[in-house]
XYZ file of C-alpha atoms in Angstrom:
327
model
C -13.464 -135.218 3.038
C -11.562 -132.391 1.402
C -8.554 -130.846 3.077
C -9.025 -127.667 5.096
C -7.834 -124.392 3.553
C -4.324 -123.374 4.495
C -3.846 -120.782 7.217
C -1.905 -118.552 4.826
C -4.820 -118.541 2.386
C -7.303 -117.593 5.108
C -5.038 -114.777 6.264
C -4.546 -113.509 2.697
C -8.306 -113.444 2.030
C -8.979 -111.634 5.310
C -6.294 -109.001 4.778
C -7.449 -108.445 1.212
C -11.005 -107.937 2.431
C -9.905 -105.403 5.069
C -7.557 -103.526 2.751
C -9.723 -103.415 -0.369
C -13.246 -103.625 1.018
C -14.196 -106.167 -1.658
C -17.283 -108.200 -0.823
C -17.353 -111.972 -0.402
C -18.594 -112.821 -3.944
C -15.662 -110.872 -5.377
C -13.188 -112.579 -3.059
C -14.357 -116.066 -3.968
C -13.387 -115.542 -7.617
C -10.087 -113.860 -6.746
C -8.929 -116.632 -4.396
C -11.011 -119.594 -5.650
C -12.572 -120.106 -2.230
C -16.299 -120.533 -1.761
C -18.293 -117.654 -0.342
C -19.619 -119.826 2.481
C -16.069 -120.681 3.563
C -15.020 -117.024 3.485
C -18.047 -116.120 5.573
C -16.983 -118.654 8.197
C -13.253 -118.030 8.516
C -12.933 -114.219 8.250
C -14.394 -113.691 11.770
C -12.081 -116.432 13.083
C -8.990 -114.833 11.541
C -9.960 -111.388 12.869
C -10.451 -112.846 16.341
C -7.055 -114.589 16.124
C -5.358 -111.281 15.250
C -7.112 -109.596 18.172
C -6.186 -112.334 20.640
C -2.561 -112.345 19.506
C -1.753 -108.638 19.231
C -4.304 -106.675 21.273
C -2.607 -107.402 24.641
C 0.614 -106.052 23.130
C -0.501 -102.951 21.237
C -3.833 -101.873 22.779
C -3.173 -102.353 26.462
C -4.518 -99.268 28.225
C -1.961 -97.233 30.180
C -2.169 -97.581 33.942
C 0.887 -95.783 35.397
C 1.626 -92.103 35.896
C 4.955 -92.502 34.106
C 3.301 -93.896 30.963
C 0.684 -91.113 30.857
C 3.415 -88.529 31.464
C 5.343 -89.797 28.436
C 2.226 -89.237 26.319
C 1.954 -85.672 27.657
C 5.612 -84.988 26.823
C 5.056 -86.028 23.209
C 2.064 -83.685 22.934
C 4.155 -80.855 24.382
C 7.098 -81.378 22.039
C 5.115 -82.057 18.857
C 1.959 -79.941 19.275
C 2.911 -77.241 21.821
C 0.078 -78.303 24.110
C 0.885 -79.250 27.695
C -0.543 -81.695 30.239
C -2.525 -83.617 27.622
C -2.770 -87.398 27.953
C -4.533 -87.997 24.641
C -6.981 -86.765 22.014
C -10.462 -88.285 22.040
C -13.027 -88.653 19.263
C -15.658 -91.040 17.933
C -16.617 -92.299 14.483
C -19.656 -94.005 13.034
C -18.990 -97.276 11.201
C -21.824 -97.950 8.746
C -23.442 -101.398 9.012
C -26.412 -103.158 7.448
C -29.620 -102.935 9.452
C -29.457 -105.815 11.964
C -32.194 -108.405 11.832
C -34.926 -107.491 14.336
C -32.736 -104.533 15.330
C -35.424 -101.926 14.903
C -33.987 -98.450 15.416
C -31.398 -99.523 17.989
C -28.413 -98.874 15.692
C -30.022 -96.053 13.699
C -28.175 -92.773 14.269
C -29.004 -89.116 13.721
C -27.028 -89.209 10.434
C -29.856 -91.414 9.109
C -28.031 -94.729 8.742
C -27.315 -97.769 10.931
C -23.947 -97.824 12.629
C -21.756 -98.866 15.514
C -19.509 -96.315 17.211
C -15.722 -96.526 17.314
C -14.464 -94.435 20.239
C -10.697 -93.913 20.367
C -8.059 -92.082 22.397
C -4.919 -91.271 20.395
C -1.409 -90.171 21.351
C 0.615 -87.476 19.572
C 1.877 -89.966 16.979
C -1.582 -91.068 15.749
C -1.473 -94.332 17.700
C -4.535 -95.540 19.574
C -4.123 -95.744 23.341
C -7.669 -96.939 24.009
C -10.567 -98.021 21.807
C -14.165 -98.948 22.517
C -16.077 -100.639 19.699
C -19.696 -101.589 19.283
C -21.881 -99.009 20.976
C -25.157 -98.367 19.193
C -25.313 -95.348 16.894
C -25.456 -92.777 19.686
C -23.556 -89.518 20.165
C -19.994 -89.124 21.401
C -20.809 -87.988 24.911
C -23.205 -90.808 25.757
C -20.889 -93.433 24.300
C -17.868 -92.096 26.188
C -19.648 -92.089 29.556
C -20.177 -95.861 29.223
C -16.507 -96.596 28.441
C -14.282 -98.305 30.983
C -11.627 -95.582 30.750
C -14.155 -92.821 31.466
C -15.326 -94.605 34.603
C -11.727 -95.220 35.670
C -10.784 -91.539 35.305
C -13.908 -90.402 37.135
C -13.128 -92.710 40.077
C -9.386 -91.827 40.068
C -8.330 -95.341 39.069
C -6.692 -94.512 35.711
C -3.277 -93.712 37.193
C -3.054 -90.176 35.814
C -0.067 -88.125 37.070
C -0.326 -85.535 39.810
C -1.122 -81.952 38.818
C 1.910 -80.265 37.263
C 2.863 -76.653 36.611
C 2.767 -75.485 33.025
C 6.092 -74.207 31.590
C 7.012 -70.728 32.886
C 4.055 -70.820 35.267
C 3.424 -71.571 38.932
C -0.186 -72.837 38.889
C -0.591 -76.663 38.960
C -2.930 -77.897 36.231
C -4.577 -81.317 35.940
C -3.518 -83.706 33.211
C -6.440 -83.879 30.832
C -7.834 -85.227 27.563
C -8.462 -82.901 24.610
C -11.782 -83.396 22.821
C -14.287 -81.544 20.658
C -17.482 -79.897 21.881
C -19.508 -83.079 21.424
C -18.171 -84.105 24.840
C -18.906 -82.651 28.250
C -16.383 -80.225 29.702
C -14.741 -81.755 32.766
C -11.701 -80.914 34.873
C -9.924 -83.830 33.158
C -11.371 -83.170 29.676
C -10.993 -79.881 27.818
C -13.045 -78.807 24.805
C -12.867 -75.644 22.645
C -15.025 -72.638 23.344
C -18.207 -72.078 21.387
C -17.725 -71.010 17.770
C -19.850 -67.959 18.576
C -17.236 -66.627 20.982
C -15.269 -63.688 19.542
C -13.025 -63.116 22.537
C -9.411 -63.213 21.249
C -8.140 -65.152 24.253
C -10.804 -67.834 23.830
C -10.234 -68.049 20.071
C -6.506 -68.524 20.569
C -7.025 -71.288 23.115
C -9.597 -73.033 20.917
C -7.053 -72.984 18.094
C -4.291 -74.455 20.280
C -6.585 -77.171 21.611
C -7.976 -78.041 18.165
C -4.404 -78.111 16.856
C -3.639 -80.880 19.349
C -6.977 -82.640 18.811
C -6.311 -83.114 15.097
C -4.099 -86.136 15.882
C -7.095 -88.376 16.522
C -8.812 -87.085 13.368
C -5.691 -87.999 11.410
C -5.541 -91.389 13.127
C -9.067 -92.116 11.872
C -8.079 -90.756 8.468
C -5.120 -93.143 8.224
C -7.333 -96.026 9.308
C -9.943 -95.176 6.684
C -7.411 -94.581 3.915
C -5.459 -97.811 4.375
C -8.264 -100.187 5.286
C -10.992 -99.518 2.785
C -13.447 -101.920 4.355
C -14.833 -98.708 5.937
C -15.626 -97.181 2.552
C -18.806 -99.192 2.188
C -21.550 -100.401 4.471
C -20.554 -103.617 6.242
C -22.925 -106.453 5.339
C -22.047 -108.833 8.192
C -23.981 -109.161 11.430
C -23.187 -106.824 14.321
C -20.846 -109.217 16.152
C -18.686 -109.707 13.058
C -18.668 -105.952 12.348
C -17.365 -105.339 15.863
C -14.602 -107.922 15.373
C -13.582 -106.434 12.033
C -13.497 -102.888 13.441
C -11.447 -103.887 16.485
C -9.121 -105.940 14.280
C -8.442 -102.915 12.066
C -7.594 -100.815 15.137
C -5.102 -103.444 16.281
C -3.544 -103.570 12.808
C -3.337 -99.752 12.677
C -1.499 -99.566 16.000
C 0.724 -102.511 15.099
C 1.718 -100.893 11.795
C 2.616 -97.520 13.338
C 4.448 -99.171 16.206
C 6.771 -101.192 13.958
C 6.825 -98.865 10.923
C 6.610 -95.258 12.207
C 7.109 -93.820 8.719
C 3.698 -95.277 7.801
C 2.068 -92.364 9.650
C 3.286 -89.627 7.300
C 0.108 -89.138 5.218
C -1.371 -86.717 7.759
C -1.971 -83.007 8.202
C 1.283 -81.086 8.435
C 2.510 -77.512 8.623
C 4.540 -75.606 6.082
C 7.438 -73.315 6.998
C 4.971 -70.554 7.905
C 2.944 -72.869 10.217
C -0.034 -72.996 7.855
C -1.830 -76.351 7.987
C -1.539 -78.395 4.798
C -4.443 -80.909 4.608
C -3.540 -84.562 4.206
C -4.569 -86.783 1.340
C -7.456 -88.374 3.228
C -9.064 -84.944 3.867
C -8.940 -84.131 0.170
C -11.036 -87.141 -0.825
C -14.457 -86.094 -2.020
C -16.216 -89.017 -0.322
C -15.475 -90.092 3.220
C -17.855 -92.867 4.213
C -16.423 -93.082 7.697
C -18.658 -90.255 8.829
C -17.392 -87.745 11.345
C -19.862 -87.124 14.097
C -21.497 -83.724 13.998
C -20.417 -81.627 16.965
C -23.050 -81.548 19.663
C -22.798 -79.792 22.948
C -22.191 -82.158 25.821
C -23.974 -82.066 29.174
C -23.509 -79.128 31.535
C -19.938 -78.696 32.694
C -18.744 -78.237 36.256
C -17.582 -74.920 37.677
C -14.099 -76.320 38.290
C -13.797 -77.459 34.671
C -14.766 -73.988 33.433
C -12.197 -72.398 35.759
C -9.439 -74.683 34.468
C -10.333 -74.007 30.823
C -10.385 -70.236 31.411
C -6.985 -70.439 33.090
C -5.566 -72.465 30.189
C -6.972 -69.898 27.767
C -5.219 -67.075 29.642
C -2.005 -69.088 29.787
C -1.879 -69.819 26.052
C -2.393 -66.103 25.317
C 0.305 -64.963 27.742
C 4.037 -64.591 27.213
C 4.540 -67.832 29.158
C 2.467 -70.081 26.909
C 2.063 -68.450 23.509
C 3.825 -69.399 20.279
C 4.952 -66.634 17.967
C 2.745 -67.608 15.025
C -0.606 -68.288 16.709
C -2.125 -64.812 16.302
C -1.219 -64.682 12.607
C -2.980 -68.014 12.029
C -6.090 -67.289 14.107
C -6.677 -63.636 13.145
C -5.506 -63.715 9.532
């Protein structure tokens, strides 16, 4: 019998597939490895990467001290306080599964699995959930382990803390877009139809902090171009590949922080300069259309209104926010 392919060759083929997005027939001519062999060992290599590095780089935070460190980075980098992460979801396009019917067919009119991710202020994933059928953000998030842990007070979030120059304790919370439900531990911007200056200013400050997860997805899409085309593997392999790319993204930023520089940034006048990935004319890693989440609670609305007043007051405002919002 012939000798088995070397481990280094298998790893090289897998990384080339993830980075370039080339299909298996193309890879077999580039590396002189049969397509059937590539089909067999790419899922194994992805699983090996997950097993080796996921416990190190994608272990969900469980202590108040760890969550508090995340909030401090959001405060120092994005001028938004008591935030423990930015949450968003992305559709990953896949081939229609055999006998799958409409299970993975989403409202964007293609088959997909959902990548749900919570990011810190430095574009690093704190939590990911991969593989939900092509549903909306809110429904996918409610099924996640982290959502259930926060709801049942098992996530280890810190105790309520006063905002700077203020005396009212405010819950630590996640920032999200309006596709999610407003909760006391999850803030979303006000409706785009609102013209109240206080609400517009708070929506700007919250969206300013939320852009970190959008940029995290942008970096993932830009570096690992396997997302630029529809994945042809079965659903289980697509889930492995997607989770493997998340692990590699976090691993890269953890060991090479300068790799996260191709993101949105501000000029000297605090105007947002779009990153390279936003300027691409075709982004196949579709962003979910904003949809209103389920009805929010009265307490969540009270907290959001208080945060809106705080960020418009002398205690919480930044000198350039009105020029940006009302220009």
